[in-house]
CSV table of C-alpha atoms in Angstrom, one decimal:
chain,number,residue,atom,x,y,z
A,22,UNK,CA,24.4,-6.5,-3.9
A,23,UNK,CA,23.7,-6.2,0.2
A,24,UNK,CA,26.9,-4.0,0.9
A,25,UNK,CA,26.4,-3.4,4.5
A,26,UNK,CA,23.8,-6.0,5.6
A,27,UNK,CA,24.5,-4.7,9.3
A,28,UNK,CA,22.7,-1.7,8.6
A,29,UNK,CA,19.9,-2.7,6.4
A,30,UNK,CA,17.3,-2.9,8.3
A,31,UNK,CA,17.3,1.2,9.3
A,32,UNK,CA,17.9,4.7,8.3
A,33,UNK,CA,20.1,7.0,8.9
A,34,UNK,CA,19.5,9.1,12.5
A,35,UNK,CA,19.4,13.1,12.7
A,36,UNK,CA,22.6,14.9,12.7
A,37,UNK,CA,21.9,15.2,16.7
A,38,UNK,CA,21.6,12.0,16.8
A,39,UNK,CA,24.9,10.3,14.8
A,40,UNK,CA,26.8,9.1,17.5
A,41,UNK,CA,27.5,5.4,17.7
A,42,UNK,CA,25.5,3.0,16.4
A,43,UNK,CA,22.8,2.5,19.1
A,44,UNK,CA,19.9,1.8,16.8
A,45,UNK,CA,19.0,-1.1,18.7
A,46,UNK,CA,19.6,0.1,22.2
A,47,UNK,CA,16.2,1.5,22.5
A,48,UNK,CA,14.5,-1.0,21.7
A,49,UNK,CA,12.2,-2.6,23.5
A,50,UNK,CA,13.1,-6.4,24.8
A,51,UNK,CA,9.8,-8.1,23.3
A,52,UNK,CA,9.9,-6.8,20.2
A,53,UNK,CA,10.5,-9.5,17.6
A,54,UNK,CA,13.4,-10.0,15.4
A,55,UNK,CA,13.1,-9.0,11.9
A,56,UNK,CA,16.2,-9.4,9.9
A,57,UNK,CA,17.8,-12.5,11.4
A,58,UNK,CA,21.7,-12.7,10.2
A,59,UNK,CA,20.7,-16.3,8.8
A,60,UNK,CA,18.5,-14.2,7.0
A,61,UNK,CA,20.5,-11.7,5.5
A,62,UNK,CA,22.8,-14.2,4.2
A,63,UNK,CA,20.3,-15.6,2.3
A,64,UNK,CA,19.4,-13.0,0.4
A,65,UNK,CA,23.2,-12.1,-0.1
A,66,UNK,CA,23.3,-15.9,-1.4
A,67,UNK,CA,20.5,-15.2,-3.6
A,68,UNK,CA,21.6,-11.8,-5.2
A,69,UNK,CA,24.9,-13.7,-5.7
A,70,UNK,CA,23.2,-16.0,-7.7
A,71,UNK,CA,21.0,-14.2,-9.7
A,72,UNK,CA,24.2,-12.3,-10.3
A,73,UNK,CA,25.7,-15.4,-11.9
A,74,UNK,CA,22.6,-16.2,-13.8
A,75,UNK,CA,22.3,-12.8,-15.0
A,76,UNK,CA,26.3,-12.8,-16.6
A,77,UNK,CA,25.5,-16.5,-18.4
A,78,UNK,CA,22.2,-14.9,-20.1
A,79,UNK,CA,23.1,-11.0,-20.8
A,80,UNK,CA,22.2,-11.9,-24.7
A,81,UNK,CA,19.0,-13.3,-23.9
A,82,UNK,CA,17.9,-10.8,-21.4
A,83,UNK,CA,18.7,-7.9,-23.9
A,84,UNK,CA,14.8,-8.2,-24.9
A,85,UNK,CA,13.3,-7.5,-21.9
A,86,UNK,CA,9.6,-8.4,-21.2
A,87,UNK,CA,7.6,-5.2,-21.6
A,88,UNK,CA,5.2,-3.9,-19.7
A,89,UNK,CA,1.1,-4.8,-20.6
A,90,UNK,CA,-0.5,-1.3,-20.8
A,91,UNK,CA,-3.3,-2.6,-22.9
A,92,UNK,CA,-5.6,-1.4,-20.1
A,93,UNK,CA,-4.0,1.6,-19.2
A,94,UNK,CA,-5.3,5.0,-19.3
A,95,UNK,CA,-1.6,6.4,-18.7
A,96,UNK,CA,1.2,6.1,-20.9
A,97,UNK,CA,4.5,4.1,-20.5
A,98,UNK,CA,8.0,6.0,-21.5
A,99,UNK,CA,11.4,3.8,-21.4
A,100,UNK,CA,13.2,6.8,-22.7
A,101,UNK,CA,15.0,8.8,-19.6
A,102,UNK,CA,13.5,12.2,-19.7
A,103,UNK,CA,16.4,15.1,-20.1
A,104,UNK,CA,16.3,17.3,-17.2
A,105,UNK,CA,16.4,20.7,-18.4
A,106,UNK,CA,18.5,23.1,-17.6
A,107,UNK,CA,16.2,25.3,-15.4
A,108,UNK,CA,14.9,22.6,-12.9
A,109,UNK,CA,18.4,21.6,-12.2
A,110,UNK,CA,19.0,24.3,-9.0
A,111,UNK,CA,15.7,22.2,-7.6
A,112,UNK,CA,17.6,18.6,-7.3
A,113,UNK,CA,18.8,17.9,-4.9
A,114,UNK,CA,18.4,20.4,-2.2
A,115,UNK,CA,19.8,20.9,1.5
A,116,UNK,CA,16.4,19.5,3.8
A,117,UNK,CA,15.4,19.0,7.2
A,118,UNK,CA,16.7,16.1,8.5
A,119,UNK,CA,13.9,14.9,11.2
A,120,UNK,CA,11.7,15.2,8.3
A,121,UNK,CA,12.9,12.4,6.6
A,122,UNK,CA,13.9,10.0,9.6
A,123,UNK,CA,12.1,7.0,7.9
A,124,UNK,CA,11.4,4.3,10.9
A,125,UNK,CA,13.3,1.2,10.5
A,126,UNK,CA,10.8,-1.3,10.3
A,127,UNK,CA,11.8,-2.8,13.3
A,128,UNK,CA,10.0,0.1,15.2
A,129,UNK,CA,7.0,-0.6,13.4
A,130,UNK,CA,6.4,-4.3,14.0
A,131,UNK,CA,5.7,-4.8,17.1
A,132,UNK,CA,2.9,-3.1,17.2
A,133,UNK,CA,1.5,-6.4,15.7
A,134,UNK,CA,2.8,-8.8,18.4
A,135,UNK,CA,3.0,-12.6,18.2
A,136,UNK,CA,0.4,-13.5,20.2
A,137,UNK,CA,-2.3,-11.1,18.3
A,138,UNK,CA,-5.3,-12.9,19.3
A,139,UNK,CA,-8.2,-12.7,16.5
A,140,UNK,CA,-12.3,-12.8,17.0
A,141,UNK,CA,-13.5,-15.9,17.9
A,142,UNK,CA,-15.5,-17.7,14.8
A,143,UNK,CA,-18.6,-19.5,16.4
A,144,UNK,CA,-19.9,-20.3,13.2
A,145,UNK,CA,-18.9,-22.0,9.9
A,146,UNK,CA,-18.8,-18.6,7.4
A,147,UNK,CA,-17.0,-16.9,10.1
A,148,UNK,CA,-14.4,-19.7,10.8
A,149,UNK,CA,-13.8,-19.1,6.6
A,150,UNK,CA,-13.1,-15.7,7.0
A,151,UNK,CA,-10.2,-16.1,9.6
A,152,UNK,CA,-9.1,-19.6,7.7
A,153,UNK,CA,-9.0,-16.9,4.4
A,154,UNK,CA,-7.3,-14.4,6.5
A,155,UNK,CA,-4.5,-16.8,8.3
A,156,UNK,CA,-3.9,-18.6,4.5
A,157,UNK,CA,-3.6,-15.1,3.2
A,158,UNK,CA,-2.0,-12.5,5.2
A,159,UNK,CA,1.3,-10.9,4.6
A,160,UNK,CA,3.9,-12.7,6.8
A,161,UNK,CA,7.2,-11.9,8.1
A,162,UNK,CA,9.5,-13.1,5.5
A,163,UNK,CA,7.3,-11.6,2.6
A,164,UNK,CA,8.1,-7.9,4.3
A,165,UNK,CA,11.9,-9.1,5.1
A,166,UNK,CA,12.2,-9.1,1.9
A,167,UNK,CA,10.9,-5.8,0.3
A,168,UNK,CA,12.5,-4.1,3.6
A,169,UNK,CA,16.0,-5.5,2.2
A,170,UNK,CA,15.4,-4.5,-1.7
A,171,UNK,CA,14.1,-1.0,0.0
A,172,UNK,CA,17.3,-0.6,1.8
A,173,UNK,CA,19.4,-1.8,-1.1
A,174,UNK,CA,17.7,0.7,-3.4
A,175,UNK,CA,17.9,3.7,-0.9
A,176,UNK,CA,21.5,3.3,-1.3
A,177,UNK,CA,21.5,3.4,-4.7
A,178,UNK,CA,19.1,6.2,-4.9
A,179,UNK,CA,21.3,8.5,-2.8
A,180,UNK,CA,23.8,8.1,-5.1
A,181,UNK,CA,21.8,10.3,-7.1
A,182,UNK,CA,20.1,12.6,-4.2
A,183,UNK,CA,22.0,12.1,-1.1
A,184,UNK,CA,19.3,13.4,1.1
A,185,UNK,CA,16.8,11.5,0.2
A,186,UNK,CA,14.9,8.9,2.4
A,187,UNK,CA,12.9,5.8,0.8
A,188,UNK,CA,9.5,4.9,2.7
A,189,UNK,CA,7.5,1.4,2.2
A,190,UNK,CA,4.3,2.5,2.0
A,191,UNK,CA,0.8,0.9,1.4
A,192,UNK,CA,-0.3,-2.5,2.1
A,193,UNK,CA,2.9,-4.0,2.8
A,194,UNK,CA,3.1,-1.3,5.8
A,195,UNK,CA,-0.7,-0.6,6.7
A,196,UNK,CA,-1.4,-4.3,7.8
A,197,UNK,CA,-3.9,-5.3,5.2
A,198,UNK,CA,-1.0,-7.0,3.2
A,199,UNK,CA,-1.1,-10.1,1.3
A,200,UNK,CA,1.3,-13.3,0.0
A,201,UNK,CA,0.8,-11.8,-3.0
A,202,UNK,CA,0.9,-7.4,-2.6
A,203,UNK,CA,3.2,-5.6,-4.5
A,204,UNK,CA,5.6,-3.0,-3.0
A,205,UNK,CA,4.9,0.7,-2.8
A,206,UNK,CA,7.8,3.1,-2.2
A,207,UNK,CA,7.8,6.9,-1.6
A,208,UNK,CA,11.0,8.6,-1.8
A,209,UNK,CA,10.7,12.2,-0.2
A,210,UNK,CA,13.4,14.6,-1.2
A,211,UNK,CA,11.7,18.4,-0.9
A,212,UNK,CA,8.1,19.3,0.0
A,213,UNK,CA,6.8,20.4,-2.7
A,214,UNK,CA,7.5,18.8,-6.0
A,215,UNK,CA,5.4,19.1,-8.6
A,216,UNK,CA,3.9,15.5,-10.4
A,217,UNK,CA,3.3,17.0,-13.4
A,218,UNK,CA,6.9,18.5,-14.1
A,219,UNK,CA,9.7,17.9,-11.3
A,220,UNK,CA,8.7,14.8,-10.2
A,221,UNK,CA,9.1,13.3,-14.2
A,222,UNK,CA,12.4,14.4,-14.5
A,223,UNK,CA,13.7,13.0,-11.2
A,224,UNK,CA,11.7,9.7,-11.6
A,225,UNK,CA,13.3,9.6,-15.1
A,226,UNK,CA,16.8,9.6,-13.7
A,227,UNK,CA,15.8,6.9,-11.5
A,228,UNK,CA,14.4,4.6,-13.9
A,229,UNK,CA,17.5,5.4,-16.1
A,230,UNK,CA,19.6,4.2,-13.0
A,231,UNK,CA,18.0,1.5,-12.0
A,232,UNK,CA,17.4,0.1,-16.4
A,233,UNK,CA,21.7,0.8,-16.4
A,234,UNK,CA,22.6,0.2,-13.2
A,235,UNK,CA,21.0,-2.3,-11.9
A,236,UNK,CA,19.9,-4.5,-14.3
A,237,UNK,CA,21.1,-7.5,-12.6
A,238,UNK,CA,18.6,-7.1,-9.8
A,239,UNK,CA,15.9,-5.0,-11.3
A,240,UNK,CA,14.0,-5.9,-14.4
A,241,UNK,CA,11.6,-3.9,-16.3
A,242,UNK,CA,11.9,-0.3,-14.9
A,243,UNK,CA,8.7,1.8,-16.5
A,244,UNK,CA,8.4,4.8,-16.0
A,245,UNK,CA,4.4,5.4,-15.7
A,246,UNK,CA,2.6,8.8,-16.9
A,247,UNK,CA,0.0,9.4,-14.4
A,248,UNK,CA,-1.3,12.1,-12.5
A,249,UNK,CA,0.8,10.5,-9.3
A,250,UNK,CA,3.8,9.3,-11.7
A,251,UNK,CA,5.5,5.9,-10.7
A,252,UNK,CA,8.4,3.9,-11.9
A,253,UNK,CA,6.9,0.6,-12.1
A,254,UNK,CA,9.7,-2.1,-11.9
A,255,UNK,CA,10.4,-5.7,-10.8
A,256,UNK,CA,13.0,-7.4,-8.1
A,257,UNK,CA,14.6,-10.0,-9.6
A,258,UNK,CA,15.4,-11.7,-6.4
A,259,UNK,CA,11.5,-12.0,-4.7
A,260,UNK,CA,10.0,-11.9,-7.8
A,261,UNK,CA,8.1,-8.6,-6.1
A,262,UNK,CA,6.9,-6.0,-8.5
A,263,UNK,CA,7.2,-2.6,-7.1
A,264,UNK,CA,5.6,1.1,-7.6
A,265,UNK,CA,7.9,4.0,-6.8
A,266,UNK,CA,6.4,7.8,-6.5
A,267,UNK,CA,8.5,10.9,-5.6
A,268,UNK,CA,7.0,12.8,-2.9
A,269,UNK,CA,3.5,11.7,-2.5
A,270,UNK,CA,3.7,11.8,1.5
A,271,UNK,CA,0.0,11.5,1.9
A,272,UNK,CA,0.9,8.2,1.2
A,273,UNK,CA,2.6,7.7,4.4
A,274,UNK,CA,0.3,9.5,6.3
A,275,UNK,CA,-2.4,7.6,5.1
A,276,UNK,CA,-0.7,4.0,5.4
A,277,UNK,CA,-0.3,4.8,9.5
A,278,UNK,CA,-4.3,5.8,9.8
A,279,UNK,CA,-4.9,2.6,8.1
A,280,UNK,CA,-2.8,1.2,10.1
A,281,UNK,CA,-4.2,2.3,13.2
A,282,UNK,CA,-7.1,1.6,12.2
A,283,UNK,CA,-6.2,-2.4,11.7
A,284,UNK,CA,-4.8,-1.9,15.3
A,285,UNK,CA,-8.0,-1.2,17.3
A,286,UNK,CA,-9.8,-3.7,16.3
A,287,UNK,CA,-9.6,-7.2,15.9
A,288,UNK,CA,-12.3,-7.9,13.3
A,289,UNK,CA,-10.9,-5.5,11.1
A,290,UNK,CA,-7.6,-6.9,9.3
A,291,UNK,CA,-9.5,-10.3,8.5
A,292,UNK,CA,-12.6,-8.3,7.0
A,293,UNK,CA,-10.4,-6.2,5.3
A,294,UNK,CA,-7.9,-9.0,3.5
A,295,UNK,CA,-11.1,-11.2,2.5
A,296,UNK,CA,-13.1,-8.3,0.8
A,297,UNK,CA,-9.9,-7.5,-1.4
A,298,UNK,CA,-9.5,-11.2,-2.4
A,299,UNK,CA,-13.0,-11.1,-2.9
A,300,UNK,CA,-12.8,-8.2,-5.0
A,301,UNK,CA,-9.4,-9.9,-7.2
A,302,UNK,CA,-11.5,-12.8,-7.7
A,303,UNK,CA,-14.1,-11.2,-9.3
A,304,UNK,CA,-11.9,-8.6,-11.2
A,305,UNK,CA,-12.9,-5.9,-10.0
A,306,UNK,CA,-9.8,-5.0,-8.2
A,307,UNK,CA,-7.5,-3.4,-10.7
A,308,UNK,CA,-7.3,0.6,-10.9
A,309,UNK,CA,-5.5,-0.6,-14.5
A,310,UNK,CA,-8.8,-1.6,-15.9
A,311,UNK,CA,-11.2,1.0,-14.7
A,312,UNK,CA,-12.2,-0.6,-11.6
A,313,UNK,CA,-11.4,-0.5,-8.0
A,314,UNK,CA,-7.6,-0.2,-6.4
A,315,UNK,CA,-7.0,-1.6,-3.0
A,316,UNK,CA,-6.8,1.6,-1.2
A,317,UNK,CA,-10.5,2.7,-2.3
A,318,UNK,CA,-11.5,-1.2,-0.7
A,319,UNK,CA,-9.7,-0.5,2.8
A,320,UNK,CA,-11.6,2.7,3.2
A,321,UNK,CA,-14.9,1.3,1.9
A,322,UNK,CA,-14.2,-1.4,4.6
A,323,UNK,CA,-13.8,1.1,7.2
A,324,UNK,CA,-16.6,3.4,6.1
A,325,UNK,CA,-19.1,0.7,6.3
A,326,UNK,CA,-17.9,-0.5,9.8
A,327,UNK,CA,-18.1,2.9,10.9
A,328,UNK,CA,-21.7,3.6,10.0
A,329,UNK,CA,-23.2,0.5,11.7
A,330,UNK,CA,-26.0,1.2,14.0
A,331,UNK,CA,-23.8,0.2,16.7
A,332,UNK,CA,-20.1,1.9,15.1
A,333,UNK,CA,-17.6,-0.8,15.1
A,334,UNK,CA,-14.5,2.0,14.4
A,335,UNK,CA,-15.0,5.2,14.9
A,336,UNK,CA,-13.3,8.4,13.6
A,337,UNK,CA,-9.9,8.5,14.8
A,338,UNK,CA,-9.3,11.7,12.7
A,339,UNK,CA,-12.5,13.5,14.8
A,340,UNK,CA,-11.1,11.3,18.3
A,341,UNK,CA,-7.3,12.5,17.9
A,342,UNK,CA,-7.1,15.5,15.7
A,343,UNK,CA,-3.3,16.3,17.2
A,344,UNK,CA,-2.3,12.3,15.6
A,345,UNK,CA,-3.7,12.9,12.7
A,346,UNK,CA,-2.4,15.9,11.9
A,347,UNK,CA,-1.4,16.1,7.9
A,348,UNK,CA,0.9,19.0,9.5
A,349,UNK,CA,3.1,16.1,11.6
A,350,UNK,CA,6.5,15.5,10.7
A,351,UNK,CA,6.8,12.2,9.1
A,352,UNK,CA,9.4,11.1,11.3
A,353,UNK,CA,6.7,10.9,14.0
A,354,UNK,CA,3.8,9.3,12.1
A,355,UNK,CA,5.0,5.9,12.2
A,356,UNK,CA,4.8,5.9,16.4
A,357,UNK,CA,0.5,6.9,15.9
A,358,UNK,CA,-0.8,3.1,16.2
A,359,UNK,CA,1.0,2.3,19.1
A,360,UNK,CA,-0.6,5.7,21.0
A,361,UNK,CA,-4.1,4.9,20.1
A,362,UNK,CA,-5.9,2.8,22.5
A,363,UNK,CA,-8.3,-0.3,21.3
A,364,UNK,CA,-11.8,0.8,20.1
A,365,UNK,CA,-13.9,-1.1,22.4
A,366,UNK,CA,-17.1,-1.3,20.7
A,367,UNK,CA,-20.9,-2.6,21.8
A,368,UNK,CA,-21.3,-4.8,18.6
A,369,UNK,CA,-20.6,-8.1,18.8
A,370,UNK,CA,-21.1,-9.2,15.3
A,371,UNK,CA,-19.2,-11.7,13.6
A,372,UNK,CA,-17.0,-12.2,11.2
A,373,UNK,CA,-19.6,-14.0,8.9
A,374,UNK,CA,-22.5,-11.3,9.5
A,375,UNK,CA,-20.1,-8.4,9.2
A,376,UNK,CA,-19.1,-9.5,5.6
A,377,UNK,CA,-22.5,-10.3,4.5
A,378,UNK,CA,-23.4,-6.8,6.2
A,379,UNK,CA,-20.7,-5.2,3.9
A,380,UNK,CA,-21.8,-6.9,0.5
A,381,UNK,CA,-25.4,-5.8,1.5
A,382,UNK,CA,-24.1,-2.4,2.1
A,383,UNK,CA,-22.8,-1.7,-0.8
A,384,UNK,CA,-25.3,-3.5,-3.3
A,385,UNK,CA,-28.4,-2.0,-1.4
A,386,UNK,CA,-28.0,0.6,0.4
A,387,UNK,CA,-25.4,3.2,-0.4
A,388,UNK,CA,-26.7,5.9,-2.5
A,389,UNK,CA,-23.8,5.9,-5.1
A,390,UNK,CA,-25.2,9.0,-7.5
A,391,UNK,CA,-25.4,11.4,-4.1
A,392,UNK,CA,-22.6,10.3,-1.6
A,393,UNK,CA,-19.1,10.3,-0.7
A,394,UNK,CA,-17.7,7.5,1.3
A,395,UNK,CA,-16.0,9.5,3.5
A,396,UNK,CA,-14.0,7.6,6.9
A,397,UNK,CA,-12.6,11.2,7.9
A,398,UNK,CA,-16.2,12.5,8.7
A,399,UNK,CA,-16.9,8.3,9.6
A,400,UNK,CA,-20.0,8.5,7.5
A,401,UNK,CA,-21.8,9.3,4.3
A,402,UNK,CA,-21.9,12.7,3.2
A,403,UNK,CA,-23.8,14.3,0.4
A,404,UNK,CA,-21.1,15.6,-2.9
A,405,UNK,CA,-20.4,18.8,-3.7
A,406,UNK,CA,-20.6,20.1,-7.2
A,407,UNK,CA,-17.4,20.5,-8.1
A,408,UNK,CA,-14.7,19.1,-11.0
A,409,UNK,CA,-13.5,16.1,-8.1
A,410,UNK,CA,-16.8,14.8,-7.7
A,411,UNK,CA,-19.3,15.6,-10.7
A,412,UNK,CA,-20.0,13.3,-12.9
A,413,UNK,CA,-18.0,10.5,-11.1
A,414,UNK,CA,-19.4,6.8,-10.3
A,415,UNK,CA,-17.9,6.1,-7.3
A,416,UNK,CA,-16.7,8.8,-4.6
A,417,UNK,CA,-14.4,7.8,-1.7
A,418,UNK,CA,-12.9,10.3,0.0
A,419,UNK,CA,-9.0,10.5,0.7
A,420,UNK,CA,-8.7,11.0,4.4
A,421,UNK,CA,-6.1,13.9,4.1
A,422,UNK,CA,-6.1,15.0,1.0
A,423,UNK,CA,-9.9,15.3,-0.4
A,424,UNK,CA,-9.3,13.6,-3.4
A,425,UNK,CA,-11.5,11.1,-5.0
A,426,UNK,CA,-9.6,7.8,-4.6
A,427,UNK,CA,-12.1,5.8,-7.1
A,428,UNK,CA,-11.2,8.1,-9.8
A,429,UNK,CA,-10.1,5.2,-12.2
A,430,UNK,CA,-13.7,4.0,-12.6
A,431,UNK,CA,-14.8,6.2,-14.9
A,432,UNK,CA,-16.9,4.4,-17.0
A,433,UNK,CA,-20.6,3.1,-17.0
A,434,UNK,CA,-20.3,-0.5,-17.6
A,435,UNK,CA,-17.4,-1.2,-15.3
A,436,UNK,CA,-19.4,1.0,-12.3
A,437,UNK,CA,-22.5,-1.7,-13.3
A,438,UNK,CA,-20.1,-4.6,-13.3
A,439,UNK,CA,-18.6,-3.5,-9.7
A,440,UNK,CA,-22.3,-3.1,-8.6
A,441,UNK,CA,-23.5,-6.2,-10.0
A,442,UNK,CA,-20.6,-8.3,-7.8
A,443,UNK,CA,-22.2,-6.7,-4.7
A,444,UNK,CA,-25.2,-7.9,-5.4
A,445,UNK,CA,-24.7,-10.9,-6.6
A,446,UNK,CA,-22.0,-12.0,-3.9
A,447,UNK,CA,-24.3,-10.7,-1.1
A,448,UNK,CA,-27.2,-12.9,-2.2
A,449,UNK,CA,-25.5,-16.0,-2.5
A,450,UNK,CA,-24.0,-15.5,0.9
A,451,UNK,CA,-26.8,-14.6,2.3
A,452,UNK,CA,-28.8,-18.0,1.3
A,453,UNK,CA,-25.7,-20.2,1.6
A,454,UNK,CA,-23.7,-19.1,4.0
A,455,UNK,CA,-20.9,-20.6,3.0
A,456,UNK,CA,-18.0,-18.5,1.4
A,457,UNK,CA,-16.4,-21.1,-1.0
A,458,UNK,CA,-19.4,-20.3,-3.2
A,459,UNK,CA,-18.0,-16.6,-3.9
A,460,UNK,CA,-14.4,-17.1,-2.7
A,461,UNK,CA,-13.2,-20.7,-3.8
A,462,UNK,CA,-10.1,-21.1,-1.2
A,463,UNK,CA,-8.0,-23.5,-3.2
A,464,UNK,CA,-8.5,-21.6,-6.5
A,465,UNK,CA,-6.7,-18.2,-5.0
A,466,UNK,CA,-4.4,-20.0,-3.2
A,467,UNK,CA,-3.1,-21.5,-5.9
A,468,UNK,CA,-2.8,-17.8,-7.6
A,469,UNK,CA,-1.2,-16.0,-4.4
């Protein structure tokens, strides 16, 4: 399926800048290697022989496994929606080529260098946390190997829009990524599209690509009804389930704050990964079923270190306004964490207190029925009576776009359930000290 593995690993330079191939050139001498050639031809090994399996079993793969949308408030459509005749001129359209210069991911690594040193863990919940966070954390080869099936798929894609640029987005890009994370992918064509008409018909030609196409390598394209629409699909390959929107490029602005953000400061990342395998163990980390997504759990992260007594993270939105600009070309945004210096902060608290801090937080303190978690304005602020925030059980505040990121929980008894795990989780913890009794290691590890 790889092509052109030479290339994989970037996009596509300006016009001003398609000379010869000097993608590597600029870049700098310590930063690690990504996409080894050992590497590539192990993937190209692999595809070859899912290729084979896939000729032996076509009968058997006709009925394909179907996605489980028992607990889904959108609906799922396998039928390729017809693009009308009207929104044809719209797709696809001459753009701006620096606007869609996605970084190759080499340029983005290095900002998390080998020898990354971590807090030190003085005592025996804290030492947990970082054993959680090492046993847990997204490693190279896991984003190796969506940066290939991204590459792979921007080629195909452009067979369809050939100006279009594919972005890995969220947690496999904002450094809060997991064994076990899925892959989110924004492909930016035009600014704007519409998500409740364009952006159906162009993810409909894509899902109808990728279900004819492709169906060697991809299994299961869905095309989701939502009010971000995604075509929900599976890599046969890496077994990684993937979400791909058109055009939602607050996505890549907000995975480089996050980013940033897991940059300044060393407690953060291992805080951040153990709350959201905190919050999968107790189920109440699934947008799907009315509770929280893993987005809304970074920024309630955040938000809470922010509003210590001593700040542990500040705003960077309020510190560097020009950065964090939702005006800056994309092209740029993925340069922001290496340009924003460490947060050097007066607490010293570990690991261990930090986390109990956060259940405590949450379960005891925050006043859910009158506040917005907002990490833009770095603390609690009171909600405005409008349609985005009245009547709603959880606020959190997108960063850029005002939105309410928590939307999904929209009903009573899952709000108490998320509530309940708070408090429930922060008073174990804080009598035992000992995070196996909320966050049995072996029994996620076994799961990731």
């Amino acid at each position: 399926m790889f092509r052109n593995p030479s290339s994989l690993g970037c996009l596509p330079l300006p016009p001003n800048q398609q000379q010869q191939n000097k993608v590597f050139s600029n870049v700098p001498l310590n930063m690690p290697s990504v996409l080894s050639q050992q590497q590539i031809i192990s993937v190209q090994l692999s595809f070859q022989s899912a290729v084979r399996l896939s000729e032996e079993n076509t009968l058997q793969n006709d009925k394909r496994q179907r996605l489980h949308t028992h607990y889904y408030e959108t609906t799922v459509d396998n039928r390729a929606v017809p693009l009308q005749e009207k929104h044809r001129y719209s797709f696809p359209e001459p753009v701006k080529s620096l606007l869609f210069c996605a970084p190759p991911v080499q340029d983005i690594l290095f900002l998390y260098p080998r020898e990354t040193t971590f807090p030190v863990a003085k005592d025996k919940l804290s030492h947990q946390v970082l054993e959680w966070f090492q046993a847990c954390q997204q490693q190279i080869c896991d984003l190796n190997s969506k940066e290939l099936c991204r590459a792979e798929l921007q080629r195909e894609i452009r067979k369809i829009f050939p100006r279009s640029r594919l972005f890995l987005v969220g947690s496999t890009m904002n450094g809060f990524g997991t064994h076990s994370s899925d892959g989110d992918l924004c492909l930016v064509l035009k600014e704007p599209v519409n998500q409740k008409t364009e952006a159906m018909y162009i993810l409909s030609l894509i899902q109808k690509h990728f279900a004819t196409e492709l169906s060697r390598y991809i299994e299961r394209p869905q095309l989701i009804r939502a009010k971000v629409p995604i075509v929900k699909f599976r890599d046969k390959v890496s077994s990684v389930e993937f979400d791909l929107n058109v055009n939602n490029v607050v996505g890549i602005r907000n995975t480089f704050l996050l980013r940033t953000y897991a940059c300044v400061e060393n407690r953060v990342r291992p805080l951040v990964v153990v709350v959201k395998k905190w919050a999968s163990f107790h189920e109440i980390n699934d947008a799907s079923r009315g509770t929280l997504n893993s987005y809304s759990l970074v920024l309630m992260v955040l938000h809470y270190l922010q509003t210590l007594p001593e700040p542990i993270l500040p705003s960077l939105q309020k510190n560097y306004p020009e950065s964090f600009d939702p005006a800056l070309d994309l092209y740029l945004v993925h340069q922001l964490p290496c340009t924003i210096p460490p947060y050097i902060s007066k607490n010293g608290s570990s690991l261990g207190d930090l986390l109990i801090g956060f259940l405590k937080y949450y379960a005891t303190e925050f006043d859910w029925r009158r506040q917005i978690i907002s990490v833009r304005e770095a603390k609690a602020i009171p909600r405005p009576d409008d349609t985005e925030w009245r009547n709603k059980f959880i606020c959190i505040e997108e960063p850029f776009d005002g939105t309410n990121t928590a939307r999904a929980v929209h009903e009573k008894q899952k709000f108490n359930i998320i509530r309940s795990e708070f408090l429930e989780s922060w008073k174990v913890l804080r009598d035992k000290k000992d995070l196996n009794y909320i966050l049995p290691l072996e029994a996620v590890l076994q799961k990731r």
